[in-house]
Coordinates of C-alpha atoms in Angstrom, one line a residue:
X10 CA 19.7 136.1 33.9
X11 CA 20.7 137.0 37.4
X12 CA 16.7 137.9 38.2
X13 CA 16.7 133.9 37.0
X14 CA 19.9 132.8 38.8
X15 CA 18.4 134.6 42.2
X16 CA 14.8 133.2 42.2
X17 CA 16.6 129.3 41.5
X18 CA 18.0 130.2 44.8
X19 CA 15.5 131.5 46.5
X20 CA 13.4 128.6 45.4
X21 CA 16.0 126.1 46.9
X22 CA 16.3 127.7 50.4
X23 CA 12.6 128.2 51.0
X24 CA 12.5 124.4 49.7
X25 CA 15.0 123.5 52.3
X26 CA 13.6 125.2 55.1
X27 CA 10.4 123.8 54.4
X28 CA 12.0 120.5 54.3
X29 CA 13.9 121.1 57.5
X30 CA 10.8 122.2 58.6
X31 CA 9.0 118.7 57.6
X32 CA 11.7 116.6 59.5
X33 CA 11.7 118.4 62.3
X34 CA 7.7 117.7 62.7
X35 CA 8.2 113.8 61.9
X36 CA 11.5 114.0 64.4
X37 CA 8.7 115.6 67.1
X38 CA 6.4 112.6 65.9
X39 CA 8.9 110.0 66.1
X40 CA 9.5 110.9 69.9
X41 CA 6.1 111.0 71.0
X42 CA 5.6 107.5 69.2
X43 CA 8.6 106.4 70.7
X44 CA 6.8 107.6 74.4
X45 CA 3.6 105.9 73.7
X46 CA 5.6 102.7 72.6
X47 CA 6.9 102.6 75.8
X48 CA 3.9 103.5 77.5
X49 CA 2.5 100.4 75.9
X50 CA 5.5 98.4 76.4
X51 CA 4.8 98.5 80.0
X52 CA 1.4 98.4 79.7
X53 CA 2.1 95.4 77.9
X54 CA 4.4 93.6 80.4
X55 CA 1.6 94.5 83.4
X56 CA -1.1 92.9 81.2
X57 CA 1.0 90.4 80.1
X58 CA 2.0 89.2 84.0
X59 CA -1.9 89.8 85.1
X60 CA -3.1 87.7 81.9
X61 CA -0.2 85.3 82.7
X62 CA -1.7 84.7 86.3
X63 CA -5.5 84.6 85.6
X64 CA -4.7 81.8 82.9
X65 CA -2.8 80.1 86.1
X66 CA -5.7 80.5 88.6
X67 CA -8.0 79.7 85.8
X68 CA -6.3 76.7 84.7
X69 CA -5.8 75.7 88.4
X70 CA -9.1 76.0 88.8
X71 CA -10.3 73.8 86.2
X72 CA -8.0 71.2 86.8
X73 CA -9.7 71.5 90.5
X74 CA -13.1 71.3 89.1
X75 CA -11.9 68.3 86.4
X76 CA -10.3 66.4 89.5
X77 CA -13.5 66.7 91.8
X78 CA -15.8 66.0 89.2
X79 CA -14.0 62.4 88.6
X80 CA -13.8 61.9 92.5
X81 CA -17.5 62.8 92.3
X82 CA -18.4 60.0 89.3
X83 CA -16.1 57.5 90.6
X84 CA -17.6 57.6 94.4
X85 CA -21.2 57.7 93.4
X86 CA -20.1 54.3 91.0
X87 CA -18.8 52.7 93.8
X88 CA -21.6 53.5 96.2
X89 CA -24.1 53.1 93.3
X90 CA -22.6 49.8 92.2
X91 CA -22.6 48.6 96.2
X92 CA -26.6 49.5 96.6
X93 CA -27.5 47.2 93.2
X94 CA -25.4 44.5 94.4
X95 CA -26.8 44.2 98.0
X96 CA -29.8 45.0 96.3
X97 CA -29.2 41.7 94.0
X98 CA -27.9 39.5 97.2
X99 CA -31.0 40.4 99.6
X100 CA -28.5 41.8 102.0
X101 CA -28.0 45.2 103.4
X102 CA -25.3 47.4 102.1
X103 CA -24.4 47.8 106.0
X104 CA -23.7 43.9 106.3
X105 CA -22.0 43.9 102.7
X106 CA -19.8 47.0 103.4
X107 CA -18.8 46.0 106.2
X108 CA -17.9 43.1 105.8
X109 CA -16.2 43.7 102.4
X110 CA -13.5 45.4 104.7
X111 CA -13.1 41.8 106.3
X112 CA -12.9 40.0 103.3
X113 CA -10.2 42.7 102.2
X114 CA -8.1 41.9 105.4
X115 CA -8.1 38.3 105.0
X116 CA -7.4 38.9 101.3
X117 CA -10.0 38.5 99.6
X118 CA -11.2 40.6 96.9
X119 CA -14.6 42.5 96.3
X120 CA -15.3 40.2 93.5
X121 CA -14.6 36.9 95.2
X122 CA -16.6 37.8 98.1
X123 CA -19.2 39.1 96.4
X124 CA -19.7 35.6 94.2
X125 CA -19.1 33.3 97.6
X126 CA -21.7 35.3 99.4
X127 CA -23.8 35.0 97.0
X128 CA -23.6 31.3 95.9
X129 CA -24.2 30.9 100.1
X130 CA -27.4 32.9 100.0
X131 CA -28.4 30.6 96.7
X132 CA -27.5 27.8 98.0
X133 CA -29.0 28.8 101.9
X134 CA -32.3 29.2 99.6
X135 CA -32.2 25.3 98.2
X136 CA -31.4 24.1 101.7
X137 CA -34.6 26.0 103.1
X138 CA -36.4 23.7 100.3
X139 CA -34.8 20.6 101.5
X140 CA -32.4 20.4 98.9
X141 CA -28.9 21.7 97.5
X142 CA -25.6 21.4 98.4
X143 CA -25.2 23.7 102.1
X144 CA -28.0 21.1 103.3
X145 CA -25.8 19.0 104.4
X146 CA -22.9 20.8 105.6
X147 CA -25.5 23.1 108.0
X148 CA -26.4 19.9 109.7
X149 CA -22.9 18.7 110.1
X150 CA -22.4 21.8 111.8
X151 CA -25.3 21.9 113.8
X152 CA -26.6 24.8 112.1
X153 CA -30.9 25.5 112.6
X154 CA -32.0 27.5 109.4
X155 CA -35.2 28.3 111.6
X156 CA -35.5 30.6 115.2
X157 CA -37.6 29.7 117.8
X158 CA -41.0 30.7 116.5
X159 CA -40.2 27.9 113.3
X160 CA -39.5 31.5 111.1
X161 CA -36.5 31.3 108.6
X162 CA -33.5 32.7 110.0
X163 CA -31.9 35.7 108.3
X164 CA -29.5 35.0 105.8
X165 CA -27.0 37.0 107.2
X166 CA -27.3 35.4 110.5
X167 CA -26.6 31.9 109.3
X168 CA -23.7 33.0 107.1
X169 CA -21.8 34.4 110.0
X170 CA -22.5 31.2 112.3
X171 CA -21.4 29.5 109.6
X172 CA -17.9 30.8 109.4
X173 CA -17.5 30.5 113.5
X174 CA -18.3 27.2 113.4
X175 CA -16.1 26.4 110.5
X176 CA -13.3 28.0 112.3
X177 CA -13.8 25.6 115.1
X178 CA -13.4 22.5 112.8
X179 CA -10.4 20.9 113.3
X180 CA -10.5 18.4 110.4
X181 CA -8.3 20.4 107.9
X182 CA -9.7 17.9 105.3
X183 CA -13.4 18.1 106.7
X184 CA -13.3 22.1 106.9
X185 CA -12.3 22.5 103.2
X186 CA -15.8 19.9 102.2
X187 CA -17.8 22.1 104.0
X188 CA -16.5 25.5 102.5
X189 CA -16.5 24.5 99.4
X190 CA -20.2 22.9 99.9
X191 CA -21.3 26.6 101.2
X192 CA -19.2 28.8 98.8
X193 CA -17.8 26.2 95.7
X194 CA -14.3 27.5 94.2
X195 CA -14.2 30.8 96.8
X196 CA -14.2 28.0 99.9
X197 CA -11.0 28.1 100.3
X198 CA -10.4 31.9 100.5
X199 CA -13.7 31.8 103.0
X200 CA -11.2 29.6 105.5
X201 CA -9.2 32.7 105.5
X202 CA -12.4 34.9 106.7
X203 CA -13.5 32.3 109.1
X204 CA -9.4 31.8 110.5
X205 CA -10.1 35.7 111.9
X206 CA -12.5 34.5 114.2
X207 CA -15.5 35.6 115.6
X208 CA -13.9 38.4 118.0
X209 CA -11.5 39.2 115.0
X210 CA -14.1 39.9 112.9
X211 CA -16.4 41.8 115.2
X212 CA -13.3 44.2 116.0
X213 CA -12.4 44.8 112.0
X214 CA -16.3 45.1 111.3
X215 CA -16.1 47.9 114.4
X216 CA -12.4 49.4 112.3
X217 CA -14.4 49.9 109.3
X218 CA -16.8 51.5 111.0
X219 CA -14.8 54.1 112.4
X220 CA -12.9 54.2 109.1
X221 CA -16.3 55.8 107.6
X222 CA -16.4 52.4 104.9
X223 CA -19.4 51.1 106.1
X224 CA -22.2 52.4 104.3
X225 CA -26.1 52.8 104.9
X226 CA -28.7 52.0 102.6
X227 CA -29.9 55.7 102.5
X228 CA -26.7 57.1 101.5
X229 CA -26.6 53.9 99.1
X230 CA -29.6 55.3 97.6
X231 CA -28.9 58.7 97.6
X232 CA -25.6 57.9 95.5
X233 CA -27.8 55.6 93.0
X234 CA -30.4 58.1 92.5
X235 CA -27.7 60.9 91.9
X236 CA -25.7 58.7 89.2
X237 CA -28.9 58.4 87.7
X238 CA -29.9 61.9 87.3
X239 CA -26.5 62.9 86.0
X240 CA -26.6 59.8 83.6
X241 CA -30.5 61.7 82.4
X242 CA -28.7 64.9 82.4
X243 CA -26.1 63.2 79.7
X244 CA -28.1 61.6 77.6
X245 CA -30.1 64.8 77.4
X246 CA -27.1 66.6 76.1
X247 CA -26.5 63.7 73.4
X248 CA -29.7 64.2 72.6
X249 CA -29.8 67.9 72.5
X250 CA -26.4 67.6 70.3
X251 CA -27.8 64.9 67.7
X252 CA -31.2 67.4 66.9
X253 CA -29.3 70.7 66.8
X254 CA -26.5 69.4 64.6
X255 CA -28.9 66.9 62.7
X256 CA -30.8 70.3 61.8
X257 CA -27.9 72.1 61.1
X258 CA -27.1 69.6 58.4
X259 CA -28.6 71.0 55.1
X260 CA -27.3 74.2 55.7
X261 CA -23.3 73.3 56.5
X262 CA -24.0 70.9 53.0
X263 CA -25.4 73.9 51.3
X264 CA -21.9 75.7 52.5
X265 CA -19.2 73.0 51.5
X266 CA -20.6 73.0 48.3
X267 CA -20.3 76.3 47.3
X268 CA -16.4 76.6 48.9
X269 CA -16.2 73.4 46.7
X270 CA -17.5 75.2 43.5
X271 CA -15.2 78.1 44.6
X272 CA -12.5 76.8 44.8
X273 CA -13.2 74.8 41.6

C-alpha cells in the first residue's frame, strides 16, 4: 500500500513540475509577445502618422488638381463662348473683349452689350440696303456708311462714331430717339457708354489691355478647339461606359438571379 501511496506522489510532483514547467514557457512566450506588441505598437503609430500625411498631401493634391481643372473648363467656356459670339456678330474678339470691359465700366452687362451690339450691326446691315431703323438716325448724325473709295465702312468703325457723336447731342430728348433707333431697349444703357467719351473710352480700352482681358482671335480659337477636344474626349468615355457595361449586362443578370434563388 505504501509502494501505492509513494508512486501517487511521485506522480503528483513530476506532474507539477511539468506543469511549472509548462507556465514558465507560456510566461517566456507571453513576454516576447508582449515585446513584439510593442514593437508593433510603435510601428503602428510611425505608419499611422506617415499614412496620416500621404492621405493629407494626397488629398491636397487632388483638391489642387479638382480646383485647376474647373479653373481650366470654366476659362476655356468663357473664351470659347467669346470666339462663337464674335464669330456670330462679324466682329473681332479683340473689338468685343475690349470693349466688353467698357461696357462693364459704364455698367452694362455682357449680355446687354452683347444684344445692343448686335441689333446695331443688324440694323447697320438694313441701312446699307436703304432701309431699317439706324437709316435715319446715321444721317441725323452725319454719319457716311461708305469711305472714300464708295467701299462699306467697317462695322465696327461706324459703331464707335456713332457713340461720339451721340455724346455730343445735346437734345436729352433727341439723344434717347437715336439710341434707341441704333440699339432698341439697350439705348439707354448705350448713353452711359457713349457719356465716357471718346478719350474715356480709348483710355479703358488701353486698361483692359494691360489688365490681360482683351483677347485675340488665335487664343480665341485655341480655347474653342481645346473645349472641343475635351468635350470628344467625354463623350468617348460615355460611350466607352454604355458598351462595356451594356456587355456586362447578361452576365451581372445571370448573377442576381442566382443570389435571388439563394437566398430563396
Amino acid at each position: 500500500m505504501a509502494n501505492v501511496y509513494g508512486m501517487i506522489f511521485e506522480i503528483d510532483d513530476k506532474t507539477k513540475s511539468g506543469a511549472k514547467s509548462i507556465n514558465r514557457g507560456l510566461d517566456s512566450i507571453n513576454k516576447k509577445a508582449n515585446l513584439v506588441k510593442k514593437g508593433l505598437s510603435s510601428v503602428g503609430k510611425a505608419a499611422s502618422g506617415a499614412l496620416g500625411a500621404l492621405g493629407k498631401t494626397a488629398v491636397a493634391a487632388t483638391a489642387a488638381a479638382t480646383a485647376f481643372g474647373f479653373l481650366a473648363k470654366k476659362n476655356l467656356d468663357a473664351l470659347d463662348a467669346l470666339g462663337k459670339t464674335a464669330t456670330k456678330l462679324g466682329v473681332s474678339t479683340k473689338f468685343l473683349s475690349s470693349y466688353g470691359f467698357v461696357a462693364k465700366q459704364a455698367g452694362l452687362s455682357t449680355d446687354q452689350f452683347n444684344t445692343g451690339l448686335q441689333r446695331f450691326i443688324r440694323r447697320l446691315g438694313q441701312a446699307q440696303q436703304g432701309s431699317g431703323e439706324l437709316q435715319k438716325p446715321l444721317e441725323r448724325l452725319g454719319i457716311n456708311m461708305k469711305d472714300a473709295n464708295g467701299n462699306f465702312r467697317d462695322g465696327t468703325d461706324v459703331f464707335q462714331e456713332f457713340l461720339t457723336k451721340l455724346d455730343g447731342t445735346s437734345n436729352e430728348a433727341q439723344k434717347l430717339a437715336l439710341a434707341m433707333g441704333a440699339f432698341d431697349t439697350e439705348g439707354v444703357a448705350f448713353i452711359n457708354i457713349a457719356a465716357l467719351g471718346a478719350d474715356g473710352i480709348s483710355k479703358l480700352r488701353a486698361e483692359a489691355e494691360l489688365a490681360g482681358v482683351v483677347i485675340s482671335d488665335k487664343l480665341a480659337k485655341g480655347a474653342e478647339d481645346a473645349n472641343d477636344a475635351i468635350g470628344a474626349l467625354i463623350a468617348r468615355g460615355r460611350g466607352f461606359g454604355l458598351q462595356f457595361f451594356g456587355a456586362l449586362a447578361p452576365g451581372i443578370t445571370a448573377i442576381a438571379d442566382d443570389l435571388k434563388t439563394a437566398l430563396d
